[in-house]
Amino acid sequence: MEKRASSGTRRPAGRQEFGGVSPGRSVRKGLRPNRVRGEVSPTMTSTGQDSTTTRQRRSRHNPHSPPHDSSVTSKRGVKKGALLHSSPSLAEVKKKGRMKKLSQAAEQDLIVGLQGLDLNLEAKTLSGTGLVFDEQLNEFHCLWDDSFPECPERLHAIKQQLIQEGLVDRCVSFQARFAEKEELMLVHSLEYIDLMETTQYMNEGELRILADTYDSVYLHPNSYTCACLASGSVLRLVDAVLGNEIRNGMAIIRVLIVDWDVHHGQGTQFAFDRDPSVLYFSIHRYEQGRFWPHLKASNWSTVGFGRGQGYTINVPWNQVGMRDADYIAAFLHLLLPVALEFQPQLVLVAAGFDALQGDPKGEMAATPAGFAQLTHLLMGLAGGKLILSLEGGYNFRSLAEGVSASLHTLLGDPCPILESPGAPCWSAQASLSCALEALEPFWEVLVRSAETLDEDFLEEENVEKEEEGPWQPPALPVLTWPVLQARTGLVYDQRMMGHYNLWDNHHPEMPQRVFRIMRRLEELGLAGRCLTLPARPATDSELLTCHSAEYVGRLRATAKMKTRELHREGSNFDSIYICPGTFACAQLATGATCRLVEAVLAGEVLNGAAVVRPPGHHAERDAACGFCFFNSVAVAARHAQAISGHALRILIVDWDVHHGNGTQHIFEEDPSVLYISLHRYDHGTFFPMGDEGASSQMGRAAGTGFTVNVAWNGPRVGDADYLAAWHRLVLPIAYEFNPELVLVSAGFDAARGDPLGGCQVSPEGYAHLTHLLMGLANGRIILILEGGYNLTSISESMAACTRSLLGDPPPLLTLARPPLSGALASITETIQVHRRYWRSLRVMKVEDKEGPSSSKSITRKVTLPAHRGPAVQMTAPDRNILDADIGKATSASSVEVSTPDQAKSETAVVALNQDQASEAPTREAMLDQTPSEAATEGATLDQTIVGTATVGATPGQTTSEEAVREAEVIQTPPALRTDSQTPPASPVQGATAQISPSKLTESLRTLDLNSEAQKAPESQSPEEERLLGEAAEGQDRDHSMLIQSFGDHADGDQVTFYAVIPLPWCPHLVAVGPIPESGLDVTQPCQDCGTLQENWVCLSCYQVYCGRYVSAHMLQHHGVSGHPLVLSYVDLSTWCYNCEAYVHHQALLDVKSIAHQNKFGEDMPHSH
């Protein structure tokens, strides 16, 4: 809506309707309506009375007499400053009556929409931070290695740090409890729990033998007891959170698990990778699989399976020395957007602190202050229901300080300013870009507009990457937290109501704006929780930092002008009315803001809100504009720099729906002030009109890059759009700038229901925007009221922001839709402009040059299998490409995956480069293979291999229901291929060639063992080399990583894929029943739905049902019967539901032989 006023001159103008506003004519800035002399603007008051009969004209001799209260301002085009000369006609009165009904309906809709807010008088926010700490947790250690990093001293160091900083007494202490066996069985098998329970009675030798069957584990007679106590301690906190002992709880439906331990939490990932009710996010050291636990499932390409696709998020760090900026970038660009769409109702953090600087295991460079920031960002989710559970961390000092910093944040203390925030390094950007592309098909909020870079920028980027060397972190700073008299300051003075329109008391910038906000803050008890500060007028010296002496004097002179002179003076400016009290009110508004700045910088309060008027962000150095006279936020910024004695780094965020042209002009050459404005622009037609608010405006001279405009080009912009701008643009730049003070031009005319803005931001949305900014500048943030012209909207919105300032968790925010495409285009446009100035904006879709595959080759709806066990790796030259349908395995670089609800299987297909795809788009070769002879420990590799050169599966290509999770096809990036490497066409075009299992087995005998691939990475210690990982079922790495190759290794153009070796034994083999006398019929349909697509036979009762990706009737059968073992009629693999693994054992050979004979008409080639 445009701001433009007039005081007397009549000029014709058209009308404009805005989305979200009830029918009628709108008061808007910049519109000069054609008015009939004596015409009265019909409007609605909050009580529904006709304003023409109840209006209380204020006498010029009593400027403080309150004008009539109106909840929704007039929606009629008015001429600001017009003199009223006659009473309305009867027709006009009737017309106003009709409009009143329309306005009442709009008002009622808004009120109904706001009733869902948690802003009622009775609402009391439960607060408190729970702490569970039990000395019994220290009663185990490694009996045979005193230097083992997981030792009791870790908890001792943490306890001492918390006591030293007085944090224990500030927490709500809870008694630890032991986890019940039934609770442990939610994740672990009964056999495993029983085995661990027996360790209580083992001697040291027996404990060591058992520990050696696992990876990086020691056992102690007290290990089981302490593990149960540790698990129970976390469950005790969950009980407290959900039982209203700490914060309001609710029935848990969705849980977010954030794992920031430097090691990938593969156990947690595997437990939930099929569960869409649990979102698992891990950020960990990976180094292309060279770092423990050495799993491909730890890479960005693993996104979950089945209905859980998209609910596993991995951000792998491929180098050491990653800093706070890298972790924060991962949270902003990936975790927070997805979490807001996911809407968790509880957040659990696997809080390892081994990524802290100085940790001998992690070798990273994060700081305790950085983890405080991460904790703060997570506190905006799930209504603040957040639980941190200690994981790793092996430098006692950094561990203790990291835990302390996170606990300070949970208790509501401000986040320390980061010492060296910077921007994410190039390696981090590459990892994030790949993860974003892998996850984009599953989350609407991650969809991005097309991003292109010009050649000049790419050259600059390459130069920077070359110059980017190892970063040497400074010594860990000693963190301090301020001791405050009060948390939030509040400044307001009723005298600011003395500025009003003498000619139209229904002008949108009305005195009731501040009165209604304060009344609502008092009703909710929020004002009483703040420290009320007295307002004072701004001094001339303060005003002159941003305004000319001539302008200040000119405005001061209006206090003595007569009505006609005031009318004439107001018409000299754009969208301005002036009354005798205007100068005093403007001076008071600016001075009150300066008083709040003084309180924050002096440590009287941490943050604050200035409920002031008239607004200020349109005011220029020598001119009033758009209802604004003195630029309060600009004067406050200069005042802060003056009293601090240096060019304090100040961030000004302007979320008023109109562009703050005055603020931009005042600071456009100043690099010490970063100005970010989000506003309606509408291609230059929205007030203040022109190109000043365009994204191309970036500042001048030394201030180039420090003016950032996000220009919305239409109405209906809402929470999702503003939060997308926050995550992708505002916060990345803000953290890189690292401000020492944050000022917010807090106009609420982008709020839902505002008659001028036409946007849809909710009070909850404003609360989240405020919370996210509070992590900056040591928590020193001040909100200064600007616009906002629906009295209900501005009151609820300011109340929501005040709650955030007071430390209350932001309310749950339900995003009704993803960001608008137009809004994303605006954000992307601004990113493109500022990418050359802010390195934090360079996270984009780029080629993963660090990894074995290119992120650019990923197709939509990609999933990658988790890596649960020892792998067999095979390579084949492209002239004989065999595409592996190894169960459900899929390639991140080439696979089209069916959605969880689609009744079709997933097929792994090796992707061709563009030349290959065009040459032979239809050639296929299908190979059905029975179990082949494994090359290690006599195990049989039980799998089906389907070969095809076609991108995309044919309907007949089905996969096993529980296919080998390990399999991953990795192709040579097309960019690395040459025309000479293009494989020849298949001799059979468009046909399917059935190759007998015996012939395929004969071919597989020619495989050569690649001994070099068995070598462990150089970075591994001998102990790590011997250990594979918890997921390896206790087998040594050199026994499990068998690498085989097809053909000539001299041909560098190869396709590599992985398979899993099935378990050689499982405890559930006793459940295999006798084979029916009638034998097996592999063509038998599902007994429930009759499908022939993908069926399994239960090896206990021999009933046949379909797989998970058809109708999941076999899964249902297992749930009802408990029968654990099933045989696939597609590839004759055997799956154990209880072990969650494939099994191949002598006890299964008889049933497999019969099924093989029935399927192929010949005996199994190697039945052993």
mmCIF file of N, CA and C in Angstrom, residues 57-147:
data_model
loop_
_atom_site.group_PDB
_atom_site.id
_atom_site.type_symbol
_atom_site.label_atom_id
_atom_site.label_comp_id
_atom_site.label_asym_id
_atom_site.label_seq_id
_atom_site.Cartn_x
_atom_site.Cartn_y
_atom_site.Cartn_z
ATOM 1 N N ARG A 57 -14.526 14.932 18.066
ATOM 2 C CA ARG A 57 -13.546 15.863 17.527
ATOM 3 C C ARG A 57 -12.760 16.453 18.675
ATOM 4 N N ARG A 58 -11.438 16.326 18.584
ATOM 5 C CA ARG A 58 -10.607 16.842 19.658
ATOM 6 C C ARG A 58 -10.364 18.328 19.457
ATOM 7 N N SER A 59 -10.482 19.075 20.515
ATOM 8 C CA SER A 59 -10.223 20.510 20.460
ATOM 9 C C SER A 59 -8.742 20.773 20.322
ATOM 10 N N ARG A 60 -8.409 21.790 19.557
ATOM 11 C CA ARG A 60 -7.008 22.155 19.438
ATOM 12 C C ARG A 60 -6.440 22.617 20.768
ATOM 13 N N HIS A 61 -7.355 22.978 21.690
ATOM 14 C CA HIS A 61 -6.883 23.419 22.997
ATOM 15 C C HIS A 61 -6.660 22.235 23.939
ATOM 16 N N ASN A 62 -7.097 21.029 23.506
ATOM 17 C CA ASN A 62 -6.907 19.832 24.334
ATOM 18 C C ASN A 62 -6.419 18.698 23.438
ATOM 19 N N PRO A 63 -5.190 18.781 22.991
ATOM 20 C CA PRO A 63 -4.697 17.790 22.020
ATOM 21 C C PRO A 63 -4.595 16.389 22.576
ATOM 22 N N HIS A 64 -4.645 16.215 23.885
ATOM 23 C CA HIS A 64 -4.488 14.868 24.466
ATOM 24 C C HIS A 64 -5.810 14.173 24.706
ATOM 25 N N SER A 65 -6.919 14.815 24.362
ATOM 26 C CA SER A 65 -8.189 14.112 24.511
ATOM 27 C C SER A 65 -8.207 12.955 23.539
ATOM 28 N N PRO A 66 -8.535 11.750 24.036
ATOM 29 C CA PRO A 66 -8.387 10.554 23.180
ATOM 30 C C PRO A 66 -9.376 10.539 22.029
ATOM 31 N N PRO A 67 -8.906 10.326 20.833
ATOM 32 C CA PRO A 67 -9.811 10.159 19.704
ATOM 33 C C PRO A 67 -10.517 8.820 19.792
ATOM 34 N N HIS A 68 -11.499 8.630 18.940
ATOM 35 C CA HIS A 68 -12.293 7.402 19.005
ATOM 36 C C HIS A 68 -11.451 6.191 18.626
ATOM 37 N N ASP A 69 -11.599 5.101 19.363
ATOM 38 C CA ASP A 69 -10.844 3.871 19.143
ATOM 39 C C ASP A 69 -11.443 3.099 17.973
ATOM 40 N N SER A 70 -10.585 2.666 17.103
ATOM 41 C CA SER A 70 -11.028 1.903 15.930
ATOM 42 C C SER A 70 -10.101 0.722 15.729
ATOM 43 N N SER A 71 -10.656 -0.494 15.783
ATOM 44 C CA SER A 71 -9.824 -1.680 15.644
ATOM 45 C C SER A 71 -9.321 -1.868 14.233
ATOM 46 N N VAL A 72 -10.091 -1.510 13.268
ATOM 47 C CA VAL A 72 -9.652 -1.598 11.882
ATOM 48 C C VAL A 72 -9.810 -0.231 11.269
ATOM 49 N N THR A 73 -8.743 0.257 10.677
ATOM 50 C CA THR A 73 -8.778 1.613 10.161
ATOM 51 C C THR A 73 -9.614 1.695 8.910
ATOM 52 N N SER A 74 -9.917 2.933 8.544
ATOM 53 C CA SER A 74 -10.735 3.175 7.364
ATOM 54 C C SER A 74 -10.102 2.580 6.123
ATOM 55 N N LYS A 75 -10.910 1.953 5.300
ATOM 56 C CA LYS A 75 -10.431 1.391 4.050
ATOM 57 C C LYS A 75 -10.875 2.255 2.886
ATOM 58 N N ARG A 76 -11.107 3.495 3.148
ATOM 59 C CA ARG A 76 -11.538 4.428 2.124
ATOM 60 C C ARG A 76 -10.389 5.333 1.729
ATOM 61 N N GLY A 77 -10.248 5.599 0.491
ATOM 62 C CA GLY A 77 -9.206 6.514 0.063
ATOM 63 C C GLY A 77 -9.435 7.876 0.687
ATOM 64 N N VAL A 78 -8.456 8.385 1.412
ATOM 65 C CA VAL A 78 -8.595 9.677 2.063
ATOM 66 C C VAL A 78 -7.516 10.596 1.573
ATOM 67 N N LYS A 79 -7.775 11.829 1.796
ATOM 68 C CA LYS A 79 -6.794 12.849 1.498
ATOM 69 C C LYS A 79 -6.334 13.390 2.819
ATOM 70 N N LYS A 80 -5.090 12.962 3.217
ATOM 71 C CA LYS A 80 -4.634 13.303 4.545
ATOM 72 C C LYS A 80 -4.530 14.815 4.670
ATOM 73 N N GLY A 81 -5.139 15.342 5.741
ATOM 74 C CA GLY A 81 -5.069 16.764 5.971
ATOM 75 C C GLY A 81 -6.253 17.525 5.410
ATOM 76 N N ALA A 82 -7.196 16.813 4.777
ATOM 77 C CA ALA A 82 -8.326 17.523 4.187
ATOM 78 C C ALA A 82 -9.205 18.110 5.275
ATOM 79 N N LEU A 83 -9.708 19.331 5.067
ATOM 80 C CA LEU A 83 -10.533 20.034 6.038
ATOM 81 C C LEU A 83 -11.973 19.605 5.864
ATOM 82 N N LEU A 84 -12.685 19.371 6.957
ATOM 83 C CA LEU A 84 -14.083 18.965 6.912
ATOM 84 C C LEU A 84 -14.956 20.220 7.005
ATOM 85 N N HIS A 85 -15.839 20.401 6.036
ATOM 86 C CA HIS A 85 -16.621 21.632 5.999
ATOM 87 C C HIS A 85 -18.103 21.400 6.172
ATOM 88 N N SER A 86 -18.605 20.189 5.981
ATOM 89 C CA SER A 86 -20.048 19.988 6.080
ATOM 90 C C SER A 86 -20.352 18.595 6.591
ATOM 91 N N SER A 87 -21.591 18.390 6.999
ATOM 92 C CA SER A 87 -22.030 17.087 7.486
ATOM 93 C C SER A 87 -22.297 16.164 6.317
ATOM 94 N N PRO A 88 -22.253 14.851 6.553
ATOM 95 C CA PRO A 88 -22.503 13.914 5.462
ATOM 96 C C PRO A 88 -23.960 13.916 5.035
ATOM 97 N N SER A 89 -24.177 13.590 3.782
ATOM 98 C CA SER A 89 -25.545 13.476 3.278
ATOM 99 C C SER A 89 -26.148 12.158 3.726
ATOM 100 N N LEU A 90 -27.479 12.008 3.531
ATOM 101 C CA LEU A 90 -28.168 10.781 3.914
ATOM 102 C C LEU A 90 -27.634 9.593 3.120
ATOM 103 N N ALA A 91 -27.363 9.829 1.829
ATOM 104 C CA ALA A 91 -26.834 8.730 1.001
ATOM 105 C C ALA A 91 -25.493 8.241 1.522
ATOM 106 N N GLU A 92 -24.682 9.188 1.969
ATOM 107 C CA GLU A 92 -23.376 8.796 2.481
ATOM 108 C C GLU A 92 -23.502 7.999 3.768
ATOM 109 N N VAL A 93 -24.425 8.402 4.620
ATOM 110 C CA VAL A 93 -24.641 7.676 5.874
ATOM 111 C C VAL A 93 -25.075 6.240 5.582
ATOM 112 N N LYS A 94 -25.997 6.059 4.623
ATOM 113 C CA LYS A 94 -26.440 4.711 4.262
ATOM 114 C C LYS A 94 -25.282 3.892 3.687
ATOM 115 N N LYS A 95 -24.471 4.551 2.883
ATOM 116 C CA LYS A 95 -23.336 3.855 2.290
ATOM 117 C C LYS A 95 -22.377 3.383 3.358
ATOM 118 N N LYS A 96 -22.169 4.246 4.360
ATOM 119 C CA LYS A 96 -21.282 3.857 5.455
ATOM 120 C C LYS A 96 -21.854 2.687 6.233
ATOM 121 N N GLY A 97 -23.165 2.648 6.354
ATOM 122 C CA GLY A 97 -23.779 1.520 7.044
ATOM 123 C C GLY A 97 -23.493 0.209 6.351
ATOM 124 N N ARG A 98 -23.570 0.222 5.009
ATOM 125 C CA ARG A 98 -23.257 -1.004 4.265
ATOM 126 C C ARG A 98 -21.794 -1.386 4.438
ATOM 127 N N MET A 99 -20.905 -0.419 4.365
ATOM 128 C CA MET A 99 -19.471 -0.705 4.506
ATOM 129 C C MET A 99 -19.133 -1.167 5.903
ATOM 130 N N LYS A 100 -19.906 -0.662 6.880
ATOM 131 C CA LYS A 100 -19.656 -1.073 8.252
ATOM 132 C C LYS A 100 -19.858 -2.575 8.407
ATOM 133 N N LYS A 101 -20.898 -3.101 7.766
ATOM 134 C CA LYS A 101 -21.154 -4.541 7.855
ATOM 135 C C LYS A 101 -20.023 -5.339 7.222
ATOM 136 N N LEU A 102 -19.517 -4.853 6.091
ATOM 137 C CA LEU A 102 -18.395 -5.536 5.460
ATOM 138 C C LEU A 102 -17.170 -5.511 6.353
ATOM 139 N N SER A 103 -16.924 -4.361 6.968
ATOM 140 C CA SER A 103 -15.762 -4.244 7.850
ATOM 141 C C SER A 103 -15.915 -5.119 9.076
ATOM 142 N N GLN A 104 -17.161 -5.216 9.590
ATOM 143 C CA GLN A 104 -17.388 -6.083 10.750
ATOM 144 C C GLN A 104 -17.046 -7.526 10.415
ATOM 145 N N ALA A 105 -17.411 -7.951 9.204
ATOM 146 C CA ALA A 105 -17.106 -9.329 8.807
ATOM 147 C C ALA A 105 -15.610 -9.560 8.745
ATOM 148 N N ALA A 106 -14.889 -8.593 8.179
ATOM 149 C CA ALA A 106 -13.432 -8.736 8.105
ATOM 150 C C ALA A 106 -12.814 -8.749 9.484
ATOM 151 N N GLU A 107 -13.330 -7.886 10.365
ATOM 152 C CA GLU A 107 -12.819 -7.840 11.728
ATOM 153 C C GLU A 107 -13.049 -9.165 12.436
ATOM 154 N N GLN A 108 -14.254 -9.739 12.235
ATOM 155 C CA GLN A 108 -14.566 -10.997 12.893
ATOM 156 C C GLN A 108 -13.671 -12.116 12.394
ATOM 157 N N ASP A 109 -13.403 -12.123 11.074
ATOM 158 C CA ASP A 109 -12.505 -13.144 10.521
ATOM 159 C C ASP A 109 -11.126 -13.060 11.163
ATOM 160 N N LEU A 110 -10.639 -11.829 11.344
ATOM 161 C CA LEU A 110 -9.320 -11.658 11.943
ATOM 162 C C LEU A 110 -9.309 -12.136 13.385
ATOM 163 N N ILE A 111 -10.365 -11.783 14.126
ATOM 164 C CA ILE A 111 -10.420 -12.183 15.534
ATOM 165 C C ILE A 111 -10.453 -13.697 15.663
ATOM 166 N N VAL A 112 -11.262 -14.341 14.806
ATOM 167 C CA VAL A 112 -11.315 -15.810 14.828
ATOM 168 C C VAL A 112 -9.945 -16.390 14.534
ATOM 169 N N GLY A 113 -9.254 -15.788 13.588
ATOM 170 C CA GLY A 113 -7.928 -16.277 13.241
ATOM 171 C C GLY A 113 -6.926 -16.129 14.351
ATOM 172 N N LEU A 114 -7.132 -15.129 15.210
ATOM 173 C CA LEU A 114 -6.187 -14.880 16.293
ATOM 174 C C LEU A 114 -6.545 -15.635 17.569
ATOM 175 N N GLN A 115 -7.739 -16.228 17.593
ATOM 176 C CA GLN A 115 -8.147 -16.903 18.825
ATOM 177 C C GLN A 115 -7.296 -18.126 19.133
ATOM 178 N N GLY A 116 -6.659 -18.675 18.089
ATOM 179 C CA GLY A 116 -5.818 -19.846 18.320
ATOM 180 C C GLY A 116 -4.481 -19.534 18.942
ATOM 181 N N LEU A 117 -4.159 -18.266 19.088
ATOM 182 C CA LEU A 117 -2.861 -17.899 19.643
ATOM 183 C C LEU A 117 -2.813 -18.172 21.140
ATOM 184 N N ASP A 118 -1.624 -18.514 21.606
ATOM 185 C CA ASP A 118 -1.416 -18.736 23.033
ATOM 186 C C ASP A 118 -1.079 -17.393 23.698
ATOM 187 N N LEU A 119 -2.043 -16.465 23.622
ATOM 188 C CA LEU A 119 -1.796 -15.133 24.155
ATOM 189 C C LEU A 119 -2.915 -14.720 25.096
ATOM 190 N N ASN A 120 -3.507 -15.677 25.820
ATOM 191 C CA ASN A 120 -4.620 -15.337 26.685
ATOM 192 C C ASN A 120 -4.136 -14.975 28.075
ATOM 193 N N LEU A 121 -5.048 -14.391 28.852
ATOM 194 C CA LEU A 121 -4.685 -13.887 30.167
ATOM 195 C C LEU A 121 -4.259 -15.003 31.104
ATOM 196 N N GLU A 122 -4.892 -16.177 30.936
ATOM 197 C CA GLU A 122 -4.605 -17.265 31.879
ATOM 198 C C GLU A 122 -3.339 -18.026 31.533
ATOM 199 N N ALA A 123 -2.839 -17.827 30.330
ATOM 200 C CA ALA A 123 -1.682 -18.613 29.895
ATOM 201 C C ALA A 123 -0.462 -18.299 30.746
ATOM 202 N N LYS A 124 0.134 -19.327 31.290
ATOM 203 C CA LYS A 124 1.366 -19.174 32.061
ATOM 204 C C LYS A 124 2.403 -20.116 31.482
ATOM 205 N N THR A 125 3.497 -19.559 31.061
ATOM 206 C CA THR A 125 4.535 -20.360 30.440
ATOM 207 C C THR A 125 5.317 -21.115 31.496
ATOM 208 N N LEU A 126 5.261 -22.435 31.401
ATOM 209 C CA LEU A 126 6.083 -23.239 32.301
ATOM 210 C C LEU A 126 7.529 -23.084 31.877
ATOM 211 N N SER A 127 8.373 -22.823 32.846
ATOM 212 C CA SER A 127 9.780 -22.613 32.533
ATOM 213 C C SER A 127 10.610 -23.564 33.371
ATOM 214 N N GLY A 128 11.884 -23.486 33.176
ATOM 215 C CA GLY A 128 12.793 -24.328 33.939
ATOM 216 C C GLY A 128 13.567 -25.260 33.043
ATOM 217 N N THR A 129 14.788 -25.521 33.417
ATOM 218 C CA THR A 129 15.653 -26.433 32.679
ATOM 219 C C THR A 129 16.010 -27.603 33.577
ATOM 220 N N GLY A 130 15.658 -28.785 33.144
ATOM 221 C CA GLY A 130 15.920 -29.968 33.947
ATOM 222 C C GLY A 130 17.362 -30.431 33.803
ATOM 223 N N LEU A 131 17.877 -31.062 34.847
ATOM 224 C CA LEU A 131 19.241 -31.592 34.839
ATOM 225 C C LEU A 131 19.254 -32.921 35.577
ATOM 226 N N VAL A 132 19.782 -33.935 34.917
ATOM 227 C CA VAL A 132 19.974 -35.246 35.545
ATOM 228 C C VAL A 132 21.464 -35.532 35.580
ATOM 229 N N PHE A 133 21.976 -35.760 36.780
ATOM 230 C CA PHE A 133 23.405 -36.054 36.943
ATOM 231 C C PHE A 133 23.525 -37.031 38.097
ATOM 232 N N ASP A 134 24.082 -38.180 37.849
ATOM 233 C CA ASP A 134 24.186 -39.210 38.879
ATOM 234 C C ASP A 134 25.615 -39.729 38.942
ATOM 235 N N GLU A 135 26.187 -39.759 40.148
ATOM 236 C CA GLU A 135 27.569 -40.199 40.320
ATOM 237 C C GLU A 135 27.775 -41.652 39.916
ATOM 238 N N GLN A 136 26.704 -42.445 39.953
ATOM 239 C CA GLN A 136 26.849 -43.855 39.567
ATOM 240 C C GLN A 136 27.315 -44.001 38.110
ATOM 241 N N LEU A 137 27.060 -42.988 37.290
ATOM 242 C CA LEU A 137 27.455 -43.057 35.887
ATOM 243 C C LEU A 137 28.966 -43.100 35.714
ATOM 244 N N ASN A 138 29.704 -42.777 36.766
ATOM 245 C CA ASN A 138 31.166 -42.800 36.701
ATOM 246 C C ASN A 138 31.760 -44.131 37.152
ATOM 247 N N GLU A 139 30.930 -45.097 37.454
ATOM 248 C CA GLU A 139 31.420 -46.331 38.068
ATOM 249 C C GLU A 139 31.770 -47.402 37.047
ATOM 250 N N PHE A 140 32.259 -47.002 35.906
ATOM 251 C CA PHE A 140 32.811 -47.975 34.962
ATOM 252 C C PHE A 140 33.931 -47.299 34.184
ATOM 253 N N HIS A 141 34.903 -48.101 33.794
ATOM 254 C CA HIS A 141 36.050 -47.609 33.042
ATOM 255 C C HIS A 141 36.692 -48.801 32.340
ATOM 256 N N CYS A 142 37.668 -48.523 31.504
ATOM 257 C CA CYS A 142 38.330 -49.603 30.775
ATOM 258 C C CYS A 142 39.359 -50.267 31.689
ATOM 259 N N LEU A 143 39.184 -51.562 31.919
ATOM 260 C CA LEU A 143 40.043 -52.279 32.855
ATOM 261 C C LEU A 143 41.438 -52.527 32.294
ATOM 262 N N TRP A 144 41.559 -52.517 30.963
ATOM 263 C CA TRP A 144 42.851 -52.893 30.378
ATOM 264 C C TRP A 144 43.532 -51.742 29.626
ATOM 265 N N ASP A 145 42.924 -50.560 29.646
ATOM 266 C CA ASP A 145 43.545 -49.429 28.954
ATOM 267 C C ASP A 145 43.165 -48.139 29.670
ATOM 268 N N ASP A 146 44.064 -47.656 30.522
ATOM 269 C CA ASP A 146 43.770 -46.445 31.289
ATOM 270 C C ASP A 146 43.664 -45.193 30.415
ATOM 271 N N SER A 147 44.167 -45.263 29.206
ATOM 272 C CA SER A 147 44.143 -44.090 28.330
ATOM 273 C C SER A 147 42.908 -44.035 27.442
#
